[in-house]
mmCIF file of C-alpha atoms and ligand atoms in Angstrom:
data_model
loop_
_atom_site.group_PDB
_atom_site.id
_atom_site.type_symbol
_atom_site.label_atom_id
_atom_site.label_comp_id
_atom_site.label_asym_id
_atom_site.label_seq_id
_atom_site.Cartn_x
_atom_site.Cartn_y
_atom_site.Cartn_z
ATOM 1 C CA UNK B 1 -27.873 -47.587 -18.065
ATOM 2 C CA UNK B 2 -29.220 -50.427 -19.710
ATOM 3 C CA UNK B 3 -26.628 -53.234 -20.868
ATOM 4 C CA UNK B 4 -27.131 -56.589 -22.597
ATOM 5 C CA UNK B 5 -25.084 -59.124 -20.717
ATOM 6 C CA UNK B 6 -24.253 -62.888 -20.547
ATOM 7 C CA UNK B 7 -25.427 -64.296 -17.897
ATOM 8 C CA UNK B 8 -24.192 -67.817 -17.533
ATOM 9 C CA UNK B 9 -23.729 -70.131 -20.109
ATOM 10 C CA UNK B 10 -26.310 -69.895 -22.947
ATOM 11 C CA UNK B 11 -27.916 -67.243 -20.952
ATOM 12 C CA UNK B 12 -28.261 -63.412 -21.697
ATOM 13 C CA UNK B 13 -30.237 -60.482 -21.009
ATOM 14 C CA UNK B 14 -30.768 -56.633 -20.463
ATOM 15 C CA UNK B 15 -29.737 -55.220 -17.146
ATOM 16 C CA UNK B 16 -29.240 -52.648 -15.393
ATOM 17 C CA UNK B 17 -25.591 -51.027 -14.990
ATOM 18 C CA UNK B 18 -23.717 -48.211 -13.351
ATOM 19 C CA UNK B 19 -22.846 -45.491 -16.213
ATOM 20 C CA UNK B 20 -18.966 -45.956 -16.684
ATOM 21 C CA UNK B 21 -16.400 -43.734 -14.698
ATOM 22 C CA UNK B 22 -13.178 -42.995 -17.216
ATOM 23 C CA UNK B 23 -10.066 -43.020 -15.851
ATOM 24 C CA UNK B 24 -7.526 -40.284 -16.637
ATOM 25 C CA UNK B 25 -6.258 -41.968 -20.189
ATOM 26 C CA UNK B 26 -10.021 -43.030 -21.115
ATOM 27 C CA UNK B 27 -13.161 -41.694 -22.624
ATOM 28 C CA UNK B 28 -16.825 -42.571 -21.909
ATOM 29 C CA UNK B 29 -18.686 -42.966 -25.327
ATOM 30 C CA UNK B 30 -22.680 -42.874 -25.248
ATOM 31 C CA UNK B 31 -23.612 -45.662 -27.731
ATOM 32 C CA UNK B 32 -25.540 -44.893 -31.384
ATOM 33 C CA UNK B 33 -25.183 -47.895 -33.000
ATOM 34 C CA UNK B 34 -23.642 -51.547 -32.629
ATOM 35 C CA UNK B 35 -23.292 -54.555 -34.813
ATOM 36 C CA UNK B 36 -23.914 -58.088 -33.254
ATOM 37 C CA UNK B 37 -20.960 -60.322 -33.776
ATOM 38 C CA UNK B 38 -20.505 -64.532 -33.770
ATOM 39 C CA UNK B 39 -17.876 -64.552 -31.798
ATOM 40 C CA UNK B 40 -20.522 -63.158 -29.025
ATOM 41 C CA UNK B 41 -22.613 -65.741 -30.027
ATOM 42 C CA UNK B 42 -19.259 -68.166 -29.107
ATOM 43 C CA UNK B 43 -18.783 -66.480 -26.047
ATOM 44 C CA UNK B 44 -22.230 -67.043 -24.856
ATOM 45 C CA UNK B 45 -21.646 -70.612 -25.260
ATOM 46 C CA UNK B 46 -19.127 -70.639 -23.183
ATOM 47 C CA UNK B 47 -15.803 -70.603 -25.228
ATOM 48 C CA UNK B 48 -14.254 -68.718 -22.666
ATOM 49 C CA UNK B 49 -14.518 -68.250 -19.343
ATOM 50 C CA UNK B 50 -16.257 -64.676 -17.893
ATOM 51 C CA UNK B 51 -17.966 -63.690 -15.068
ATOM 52 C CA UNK B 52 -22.295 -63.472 -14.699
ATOM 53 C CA UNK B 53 -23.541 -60.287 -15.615
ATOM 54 C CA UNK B 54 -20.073 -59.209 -18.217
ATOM 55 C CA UNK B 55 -21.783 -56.688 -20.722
ATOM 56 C CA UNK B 56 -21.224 -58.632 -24.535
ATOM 57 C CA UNK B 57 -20.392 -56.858 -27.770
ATOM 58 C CA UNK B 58 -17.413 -55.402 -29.048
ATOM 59 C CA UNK B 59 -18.771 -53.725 -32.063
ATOM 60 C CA UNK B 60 -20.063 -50.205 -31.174
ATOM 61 C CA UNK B 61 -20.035 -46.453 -32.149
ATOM 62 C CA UNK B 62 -21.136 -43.302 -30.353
ATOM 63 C CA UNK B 63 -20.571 -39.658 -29.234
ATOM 64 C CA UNK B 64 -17.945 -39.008 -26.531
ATOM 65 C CA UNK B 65 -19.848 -38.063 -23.373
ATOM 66 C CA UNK B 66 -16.570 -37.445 -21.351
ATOM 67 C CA UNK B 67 -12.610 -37.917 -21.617
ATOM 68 C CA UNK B 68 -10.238 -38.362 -18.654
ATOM 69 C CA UNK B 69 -7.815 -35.874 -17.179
ATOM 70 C CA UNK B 70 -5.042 -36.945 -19.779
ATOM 71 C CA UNK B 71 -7.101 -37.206 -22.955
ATOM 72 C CA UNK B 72 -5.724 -34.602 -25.732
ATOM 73 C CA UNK B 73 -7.253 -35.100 -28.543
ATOM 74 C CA UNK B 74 -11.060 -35.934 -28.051
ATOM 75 C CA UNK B 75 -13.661 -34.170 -26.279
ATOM 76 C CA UNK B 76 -17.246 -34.618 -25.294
ATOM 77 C CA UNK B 77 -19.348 -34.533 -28.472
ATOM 78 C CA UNK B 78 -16.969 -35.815 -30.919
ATOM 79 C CA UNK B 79 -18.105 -38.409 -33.394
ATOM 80 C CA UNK B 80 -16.405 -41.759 -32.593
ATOM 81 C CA UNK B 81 -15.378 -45.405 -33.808
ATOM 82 C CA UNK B 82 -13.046 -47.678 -32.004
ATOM 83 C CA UNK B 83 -11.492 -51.226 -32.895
ATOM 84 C CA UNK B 84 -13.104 -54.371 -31.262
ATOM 85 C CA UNK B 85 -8.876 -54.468 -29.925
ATOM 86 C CA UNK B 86 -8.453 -52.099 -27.973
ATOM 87 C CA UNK B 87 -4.132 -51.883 -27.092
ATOM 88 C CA UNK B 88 -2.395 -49.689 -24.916
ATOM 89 C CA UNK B 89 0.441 -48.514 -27.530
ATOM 90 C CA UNK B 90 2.991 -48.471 -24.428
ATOM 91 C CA UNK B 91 3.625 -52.327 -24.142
ATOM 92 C CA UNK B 92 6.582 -54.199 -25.553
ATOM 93 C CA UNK B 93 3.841 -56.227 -27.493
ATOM 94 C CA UNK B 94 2.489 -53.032 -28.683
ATOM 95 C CA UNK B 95 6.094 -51.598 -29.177
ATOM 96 C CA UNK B 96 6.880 -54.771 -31.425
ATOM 97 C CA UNK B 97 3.878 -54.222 -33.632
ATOM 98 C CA UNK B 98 1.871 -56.518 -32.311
ATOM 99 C CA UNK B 99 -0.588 -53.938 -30.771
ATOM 100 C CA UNK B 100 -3.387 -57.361 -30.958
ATOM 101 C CA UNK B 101 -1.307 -59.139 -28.668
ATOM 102 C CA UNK B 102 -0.695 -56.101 -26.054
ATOM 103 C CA UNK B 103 0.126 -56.939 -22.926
ATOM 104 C CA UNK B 104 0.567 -60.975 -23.752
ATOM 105 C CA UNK B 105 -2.095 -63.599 -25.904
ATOM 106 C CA UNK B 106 -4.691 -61.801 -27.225
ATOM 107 C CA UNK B 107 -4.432 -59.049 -24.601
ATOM 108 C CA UNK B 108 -5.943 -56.606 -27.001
ATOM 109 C CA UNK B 109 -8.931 -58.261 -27.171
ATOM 110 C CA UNK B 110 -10.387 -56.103 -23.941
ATOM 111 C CA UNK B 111 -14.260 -55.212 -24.731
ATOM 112 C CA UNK B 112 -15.917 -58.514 -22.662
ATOM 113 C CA UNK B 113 -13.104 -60.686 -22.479
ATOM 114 C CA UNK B 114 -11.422 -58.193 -19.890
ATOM 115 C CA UNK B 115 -13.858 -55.659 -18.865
ATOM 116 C CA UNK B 116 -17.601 -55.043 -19.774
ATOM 117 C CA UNK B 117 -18.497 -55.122 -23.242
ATOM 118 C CA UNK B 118 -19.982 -52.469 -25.643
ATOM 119 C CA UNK B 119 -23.424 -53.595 -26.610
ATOM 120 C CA UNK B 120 -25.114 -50.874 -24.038
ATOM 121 C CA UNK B 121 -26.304 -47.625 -23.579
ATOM 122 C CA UNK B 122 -22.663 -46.514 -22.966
ATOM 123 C CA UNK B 123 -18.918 -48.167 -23.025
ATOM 124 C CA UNK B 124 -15.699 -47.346 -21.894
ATOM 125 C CA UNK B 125 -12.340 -46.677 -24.480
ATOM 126 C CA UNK B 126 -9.536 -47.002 -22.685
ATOM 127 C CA UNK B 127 -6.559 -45.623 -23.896
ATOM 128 C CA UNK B 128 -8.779 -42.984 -25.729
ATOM 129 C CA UNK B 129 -5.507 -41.049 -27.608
ATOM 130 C CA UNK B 130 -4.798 -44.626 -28.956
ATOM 131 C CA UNK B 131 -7.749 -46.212 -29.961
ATOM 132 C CA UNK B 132 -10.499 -43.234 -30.806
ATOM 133 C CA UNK B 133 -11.140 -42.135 -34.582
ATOM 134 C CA UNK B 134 -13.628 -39.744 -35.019
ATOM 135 C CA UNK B 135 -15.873 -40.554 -38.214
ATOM 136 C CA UNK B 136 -15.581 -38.002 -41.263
ATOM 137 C CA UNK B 137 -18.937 -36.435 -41.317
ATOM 138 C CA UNK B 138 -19.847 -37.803 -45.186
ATOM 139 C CA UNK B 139 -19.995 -41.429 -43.455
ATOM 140 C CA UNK B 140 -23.033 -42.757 -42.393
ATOM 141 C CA UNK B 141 -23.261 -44.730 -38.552
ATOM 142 C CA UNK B 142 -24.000 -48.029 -40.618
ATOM 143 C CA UNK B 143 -20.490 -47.350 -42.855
ATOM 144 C CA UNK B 144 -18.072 -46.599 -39.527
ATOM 145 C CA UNK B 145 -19.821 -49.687 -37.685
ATOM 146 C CA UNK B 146 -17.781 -52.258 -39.962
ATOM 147 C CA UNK B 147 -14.539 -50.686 -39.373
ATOM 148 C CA UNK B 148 -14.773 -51.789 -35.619
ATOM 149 C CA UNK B 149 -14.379 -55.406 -36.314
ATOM 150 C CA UNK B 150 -15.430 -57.519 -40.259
ATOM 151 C CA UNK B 151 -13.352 -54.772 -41.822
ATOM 152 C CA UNK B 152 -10.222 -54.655 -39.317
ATOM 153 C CA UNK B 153 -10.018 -58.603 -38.918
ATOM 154 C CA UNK B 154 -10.715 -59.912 -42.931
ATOM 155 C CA UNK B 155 -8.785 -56.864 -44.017
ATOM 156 C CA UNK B 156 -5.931 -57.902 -41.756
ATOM 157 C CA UNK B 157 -6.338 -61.518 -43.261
ATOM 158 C CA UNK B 158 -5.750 -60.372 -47.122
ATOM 159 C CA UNK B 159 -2.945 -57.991 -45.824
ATOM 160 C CA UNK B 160 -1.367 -60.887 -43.618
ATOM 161 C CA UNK B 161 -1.434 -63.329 -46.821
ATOM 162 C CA UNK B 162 1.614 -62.294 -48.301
ATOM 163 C CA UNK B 163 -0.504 -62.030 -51.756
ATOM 164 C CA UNK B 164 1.596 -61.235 -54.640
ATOM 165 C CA UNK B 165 0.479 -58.930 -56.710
ATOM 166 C CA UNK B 166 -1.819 -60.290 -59.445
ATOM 167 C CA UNK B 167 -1.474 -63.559 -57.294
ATOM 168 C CA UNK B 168 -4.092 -66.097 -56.738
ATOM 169 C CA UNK B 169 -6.185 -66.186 -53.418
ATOM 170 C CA UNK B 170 -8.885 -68.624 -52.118
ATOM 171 C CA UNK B 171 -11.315 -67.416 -49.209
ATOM 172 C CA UNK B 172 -13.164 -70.144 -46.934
ATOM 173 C CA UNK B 173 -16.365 -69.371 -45.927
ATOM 174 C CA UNK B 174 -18.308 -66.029 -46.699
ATOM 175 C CA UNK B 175 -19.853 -65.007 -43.607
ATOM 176 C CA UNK B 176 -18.789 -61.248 -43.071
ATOM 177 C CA UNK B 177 -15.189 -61.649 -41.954
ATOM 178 C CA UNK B 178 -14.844 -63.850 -45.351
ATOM 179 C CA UNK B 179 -16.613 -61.478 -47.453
ATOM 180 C CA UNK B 180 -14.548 -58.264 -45.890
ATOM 181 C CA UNK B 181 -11.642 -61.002 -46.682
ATOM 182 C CA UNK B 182 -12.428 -61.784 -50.517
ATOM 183 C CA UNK B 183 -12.621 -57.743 -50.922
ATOM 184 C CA UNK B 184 -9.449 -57.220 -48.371
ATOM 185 C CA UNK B 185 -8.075 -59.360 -51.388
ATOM 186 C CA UNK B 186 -8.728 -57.730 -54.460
ATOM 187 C CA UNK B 187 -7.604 -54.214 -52.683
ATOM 188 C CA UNK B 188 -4.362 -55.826 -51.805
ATOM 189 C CA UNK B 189 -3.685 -56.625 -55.198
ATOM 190 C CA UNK B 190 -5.040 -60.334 -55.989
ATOM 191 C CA UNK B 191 -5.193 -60.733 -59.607
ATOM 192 C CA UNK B 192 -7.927 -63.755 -59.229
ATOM 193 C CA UNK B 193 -9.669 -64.092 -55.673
ATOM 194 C CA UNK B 194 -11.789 -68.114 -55.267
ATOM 195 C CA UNK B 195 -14.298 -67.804 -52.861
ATOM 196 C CA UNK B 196 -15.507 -71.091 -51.237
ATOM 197 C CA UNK B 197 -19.347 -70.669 -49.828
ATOM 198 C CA UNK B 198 -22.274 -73.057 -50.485
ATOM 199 C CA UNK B 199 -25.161 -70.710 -49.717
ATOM 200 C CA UNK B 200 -26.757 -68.726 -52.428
ATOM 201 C CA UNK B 201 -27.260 -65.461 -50.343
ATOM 202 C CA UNK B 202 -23.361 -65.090 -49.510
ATOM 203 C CA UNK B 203 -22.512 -66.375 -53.093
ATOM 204 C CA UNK B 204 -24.273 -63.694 -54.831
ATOM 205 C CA UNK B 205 -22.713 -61.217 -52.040
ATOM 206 C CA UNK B 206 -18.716 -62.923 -52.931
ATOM 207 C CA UNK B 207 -19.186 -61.651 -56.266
ATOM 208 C CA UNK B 208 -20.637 -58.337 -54.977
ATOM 209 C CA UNK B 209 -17.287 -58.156 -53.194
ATOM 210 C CA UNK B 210 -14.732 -58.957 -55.570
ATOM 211 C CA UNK B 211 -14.671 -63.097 -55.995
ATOM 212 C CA UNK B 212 -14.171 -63.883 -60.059
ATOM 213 C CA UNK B 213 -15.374 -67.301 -58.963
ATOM 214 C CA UNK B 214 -17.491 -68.901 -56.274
ATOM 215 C CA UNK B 215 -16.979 -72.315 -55.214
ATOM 216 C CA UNK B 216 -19.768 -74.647 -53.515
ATOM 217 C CA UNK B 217 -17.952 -77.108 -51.057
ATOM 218 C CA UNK B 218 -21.109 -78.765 -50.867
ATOM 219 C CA UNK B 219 -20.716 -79.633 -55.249
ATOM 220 C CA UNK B 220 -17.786 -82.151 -54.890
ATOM 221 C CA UNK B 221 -14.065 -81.407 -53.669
ATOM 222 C CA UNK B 222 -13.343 -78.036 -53.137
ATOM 223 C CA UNK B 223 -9.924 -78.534 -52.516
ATOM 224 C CA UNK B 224 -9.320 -80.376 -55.849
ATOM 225 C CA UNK B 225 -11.740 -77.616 -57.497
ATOM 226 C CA UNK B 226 -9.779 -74.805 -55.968
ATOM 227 C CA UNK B 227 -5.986 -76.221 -56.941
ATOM 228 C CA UNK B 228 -7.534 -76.503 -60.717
ATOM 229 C CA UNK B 229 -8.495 -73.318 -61.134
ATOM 230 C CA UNK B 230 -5.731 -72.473 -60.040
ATOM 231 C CA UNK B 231 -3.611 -73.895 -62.897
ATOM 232 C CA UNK B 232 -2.931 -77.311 -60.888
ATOM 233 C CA UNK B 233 -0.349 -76.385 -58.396
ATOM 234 C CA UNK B 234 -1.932 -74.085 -56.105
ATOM 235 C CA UNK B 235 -3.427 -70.576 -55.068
ATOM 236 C CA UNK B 236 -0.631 -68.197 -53.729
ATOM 237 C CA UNK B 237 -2.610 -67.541 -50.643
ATOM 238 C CA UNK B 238 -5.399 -69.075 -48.748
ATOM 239 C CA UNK B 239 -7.535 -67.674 -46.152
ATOM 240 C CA UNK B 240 -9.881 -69.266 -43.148
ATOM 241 C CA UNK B 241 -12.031 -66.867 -42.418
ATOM 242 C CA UNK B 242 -14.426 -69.263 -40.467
ATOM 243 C CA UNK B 243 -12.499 -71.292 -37.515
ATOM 244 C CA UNK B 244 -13.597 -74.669 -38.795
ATOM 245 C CA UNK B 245 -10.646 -78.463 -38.530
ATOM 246 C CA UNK B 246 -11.899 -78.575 -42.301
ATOM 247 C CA UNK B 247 -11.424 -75.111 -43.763
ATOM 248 C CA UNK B 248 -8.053 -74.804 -41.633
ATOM 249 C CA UNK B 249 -6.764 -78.249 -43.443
ATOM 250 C CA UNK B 250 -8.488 -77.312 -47.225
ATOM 251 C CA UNK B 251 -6.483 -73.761 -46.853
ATOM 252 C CA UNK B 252 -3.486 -75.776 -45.916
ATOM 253 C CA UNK B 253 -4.333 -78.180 -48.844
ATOM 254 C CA UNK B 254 -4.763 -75.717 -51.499
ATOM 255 C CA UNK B 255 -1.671 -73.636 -51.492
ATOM 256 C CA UNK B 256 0.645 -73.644 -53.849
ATOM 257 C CA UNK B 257 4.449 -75.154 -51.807
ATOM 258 C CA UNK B 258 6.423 -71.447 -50.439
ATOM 259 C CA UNK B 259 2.467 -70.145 -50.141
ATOM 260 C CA UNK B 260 0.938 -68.565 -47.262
ATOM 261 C CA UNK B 261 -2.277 -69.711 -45.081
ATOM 262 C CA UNK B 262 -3.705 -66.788 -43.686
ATOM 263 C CA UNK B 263 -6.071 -68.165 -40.819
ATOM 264 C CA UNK B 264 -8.462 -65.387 -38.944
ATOM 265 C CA UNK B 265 -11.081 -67.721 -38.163
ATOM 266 C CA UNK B 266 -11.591 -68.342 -34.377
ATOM 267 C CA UNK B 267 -11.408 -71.979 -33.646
ATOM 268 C CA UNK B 268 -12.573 -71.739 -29.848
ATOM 269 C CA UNK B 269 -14.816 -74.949 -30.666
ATOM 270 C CA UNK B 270 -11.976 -77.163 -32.124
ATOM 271 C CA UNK B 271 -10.626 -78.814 -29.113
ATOM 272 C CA UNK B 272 -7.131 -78.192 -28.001
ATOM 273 C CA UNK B 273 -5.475 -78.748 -31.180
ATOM 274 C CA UNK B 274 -6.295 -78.666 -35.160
ATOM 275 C CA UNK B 275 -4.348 -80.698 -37.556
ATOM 276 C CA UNK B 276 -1.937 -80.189 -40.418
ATOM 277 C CA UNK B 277 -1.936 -82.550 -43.442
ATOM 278 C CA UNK B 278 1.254 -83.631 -44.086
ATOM 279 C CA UNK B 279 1.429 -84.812 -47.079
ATOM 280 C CA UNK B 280 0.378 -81.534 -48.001
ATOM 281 C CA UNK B 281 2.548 -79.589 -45.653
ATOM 282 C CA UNK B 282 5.520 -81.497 -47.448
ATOM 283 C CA UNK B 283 6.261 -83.084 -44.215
ATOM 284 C CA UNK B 284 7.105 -79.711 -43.059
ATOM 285 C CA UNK B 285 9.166 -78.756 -45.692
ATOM 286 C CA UNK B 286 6.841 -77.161 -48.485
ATOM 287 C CA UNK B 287 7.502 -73.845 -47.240
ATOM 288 C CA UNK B 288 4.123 -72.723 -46.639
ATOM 289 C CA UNK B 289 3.720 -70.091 -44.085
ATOM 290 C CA UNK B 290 0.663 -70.392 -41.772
ATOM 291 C CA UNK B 291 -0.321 -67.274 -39.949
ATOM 292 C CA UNK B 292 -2.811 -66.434 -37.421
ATOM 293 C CA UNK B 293 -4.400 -62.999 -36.763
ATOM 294 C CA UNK B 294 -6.392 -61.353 -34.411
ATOM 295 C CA UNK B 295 -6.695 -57.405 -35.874
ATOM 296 C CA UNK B 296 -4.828 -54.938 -34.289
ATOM 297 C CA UNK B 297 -6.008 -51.694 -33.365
ATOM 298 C CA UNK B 298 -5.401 -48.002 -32.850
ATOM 299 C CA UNK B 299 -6.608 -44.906 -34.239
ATOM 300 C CA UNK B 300 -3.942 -44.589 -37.565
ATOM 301 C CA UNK B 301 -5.058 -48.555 -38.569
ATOM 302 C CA UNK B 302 -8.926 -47.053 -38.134
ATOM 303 C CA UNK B 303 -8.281 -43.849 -39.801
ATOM 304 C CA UNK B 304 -7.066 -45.993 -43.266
ATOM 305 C CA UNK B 305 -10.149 -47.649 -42.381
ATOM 306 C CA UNK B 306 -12.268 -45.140 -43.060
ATOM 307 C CA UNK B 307 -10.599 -43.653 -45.401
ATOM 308 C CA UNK B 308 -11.536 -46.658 -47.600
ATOM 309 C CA UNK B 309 -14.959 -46.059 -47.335
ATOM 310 C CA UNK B 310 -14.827 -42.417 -47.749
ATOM 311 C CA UNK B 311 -12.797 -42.826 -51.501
ATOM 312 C CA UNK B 312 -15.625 -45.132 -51.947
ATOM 313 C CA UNK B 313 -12.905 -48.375 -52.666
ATOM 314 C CA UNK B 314 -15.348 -50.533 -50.169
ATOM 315 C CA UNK B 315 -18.732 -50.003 -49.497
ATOM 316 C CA UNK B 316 -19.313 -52.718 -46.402
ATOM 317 C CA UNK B 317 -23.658 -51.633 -45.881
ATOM 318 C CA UNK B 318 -24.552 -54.672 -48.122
ATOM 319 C CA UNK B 319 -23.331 -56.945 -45.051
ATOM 320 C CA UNK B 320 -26.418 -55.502 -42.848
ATOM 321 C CA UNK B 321 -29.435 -57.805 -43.334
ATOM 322 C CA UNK B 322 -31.415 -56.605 -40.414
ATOM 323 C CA UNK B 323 -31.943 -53.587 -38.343
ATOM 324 C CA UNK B 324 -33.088 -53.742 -34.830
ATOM 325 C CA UNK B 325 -33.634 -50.901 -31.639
ATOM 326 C CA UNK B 326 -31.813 -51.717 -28.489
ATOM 327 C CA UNK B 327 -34.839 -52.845 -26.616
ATOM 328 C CA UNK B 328 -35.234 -56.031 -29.267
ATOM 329 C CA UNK B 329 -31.597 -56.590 -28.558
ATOM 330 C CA UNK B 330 -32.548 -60.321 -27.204
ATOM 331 C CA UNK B 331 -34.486 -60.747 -30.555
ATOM 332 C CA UNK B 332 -31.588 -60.208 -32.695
ATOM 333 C CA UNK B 333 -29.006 -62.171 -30.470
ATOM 334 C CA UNK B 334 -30.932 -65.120 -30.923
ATOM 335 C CA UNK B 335 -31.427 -64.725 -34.376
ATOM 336 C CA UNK B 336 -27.761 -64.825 -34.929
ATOM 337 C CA UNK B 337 -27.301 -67.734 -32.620
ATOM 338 C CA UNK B 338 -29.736 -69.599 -34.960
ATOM 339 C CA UNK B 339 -29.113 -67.851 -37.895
ATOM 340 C CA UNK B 340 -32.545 -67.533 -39.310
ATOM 341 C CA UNK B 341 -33.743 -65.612 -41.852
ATOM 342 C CA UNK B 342 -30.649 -65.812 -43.501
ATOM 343 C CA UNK B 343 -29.006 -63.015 -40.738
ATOM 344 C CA UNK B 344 -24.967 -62.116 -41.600
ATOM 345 C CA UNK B 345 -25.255 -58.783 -39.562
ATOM 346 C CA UNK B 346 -27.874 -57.251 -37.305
ATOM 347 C CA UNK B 347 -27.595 -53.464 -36.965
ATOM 348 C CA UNK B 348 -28.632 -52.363 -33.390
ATOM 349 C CA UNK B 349 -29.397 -48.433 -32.833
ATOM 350 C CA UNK B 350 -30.210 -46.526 -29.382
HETATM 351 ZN ZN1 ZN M 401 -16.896 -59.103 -33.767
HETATM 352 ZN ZN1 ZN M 402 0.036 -52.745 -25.211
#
């Protein structure tokens, strides 16, 4: 089959891979359609550490082509989608709740940064009970293809902001994990959802999404701009939704003292440590609550998923900008490492 795979750093290509061999608890899916994500674009540039030739991509649907021995309730043929995390639901990590963690640190993170990736021809689910979802028939490929990862991860940042209802939310950055964050907000209950975003294209798309207001960082203080329209003291929650020192300090900034920072954004390019401004922070004593998230997975978190798209509550198609076959793959990877053209999210079909 063909694969596209890193290949050292800032090196990646197509090649040529054995056809995947599922193990009793897994399922073999032949690929129909996969998203391109940033964080492969991180990856690539060496964030973490992965052996030449590791298939990339995380962000894939197909048809099951075969199911191991102890697979119940899939077959070949069935209509798929399956979480970029990918858990075993046995672990105590999984056991706790913490299905993203399974297994230890971001142990549910398995598509590339444990065993080959899914942007090819065909990918392995392990765990297949666990983490398959077959897609209602009414949805389209290009609808189920955001549940694998935007919708998952800035859903799971509105739902892990502790918004009150009617409460006040601010969203950094509007790339698609920000924009699936501003709506993640306004379906959780936000009764006035800031988005902060200096580019025109992923304003107009903030609004599209649910954001009363949109502010440009670039136009003065954002922080100072956020806290005011917020009534002076604060939003209730803030959300980082781009892995950036600054965002992770302005979300920290603009929350009201006993709110919540919500961070998703993946600071693999900050260094060993980000800061916390403590005047701010109260010194540590403001009660504000910083999270961080990676999404879990599993089939009942994907199946609410869908069903969001199905009852129509979020349409996420307005996020795909471009539309590729899998043998331009290496076009559209390299458009989202430079991000021309204005690119949030390349659809790739097989
Ligand atoms: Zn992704
Ligand atoms: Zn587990």
């Amino acid at each position: 089959m063909k694969a596209f795979a890193f290949l050292g750093k800032n090196k990646t290509g197509v090649v040529d891979k054995p056809k995947p061999e599922a193990g009793p608890d897994d399922a073999v899916v032949r690929t129909t359609a996969s998203l391109i994500c940033s964080s492969d674009v991180h990856t690539v540039r060496g964030v973490i550490a992965l052996p030449e030739g590791r298939v990339l991509g995380h962000e894939s649907i197909g048809v099951v082509e075969r199911v191991g021995s102890n697979v119940r309730g899939f077959r070949a043929g069935d209509r798929v989608t399956v979480c970029a995390v990918t858990p075993c639901g046995r672990c105590d990590f999984c056991q706790r709740g913490h299905s993203s963690q399974c297994g230890g640190l971001l142990g549910g993170y398995k598509f590339t940064a444990q065993r080959e990736g899914n942007l090819a021809e065909y990918f392995l689910v392990n765990d297949a009970d666990f983490n398959l979802v077959r897609i209602p028939e009414g949805l389209s490929d290009e609808q189920a293809l955001y549940t694998t990862d935007m919708m998952s991860t800035g859903f799971a940042a509105a739902e892990e902001a502790d918004i009150p209802l009617g409460g006040s939310v601010a969203v950094f950055a509007q790339g698609p994990v920000g924009l699936c964050a501003t709506a993640g907000a306004r379906l959780c209950g936000a009764g006035f959802v800031i988005a902060v975003e200096g580019r025109p294209d992923r304003q107009r798309l903030a609004k599209r999404f649910g954001a009363d207001i949109v502010v440009d960082p670039s136009a003065g203080d954002a922080v100072a701009e956020v806290i005011r329209l917020a009534g002076g003291t604060g939003v209730d929650s803030a959300i980082e939704a781009v892995g950036l020192p600054v965002t992770f300090e302005s979300a920290i900034r603009c929350t009201r003292p006993g709110g919540t920072i919500s961070n998703v954004g993946y600071h693999g390019e900050a260094g060993d440590s980000l800061s916390i401004p403590l005047p701010d922070y109260g010194y540590g004593m403001a009660n504000k609550t910083i999270r961080g998230t990676l999404c879990p997975g599993g089939r009942e978190r994907m199946e609410r998923l869908l069903r969001l798209i199905e009852t129509k509550r979020f349409d996420p198609t307005p996020m795909t900008t471009h539309r590729f076959h899998f043998s331009e793959v290496e076009r559209a990877f390299h458009m989202m490492e430079t991000k021309e053209d204005g690119i949030l999210k390349p659809l790739v079909s097989y």
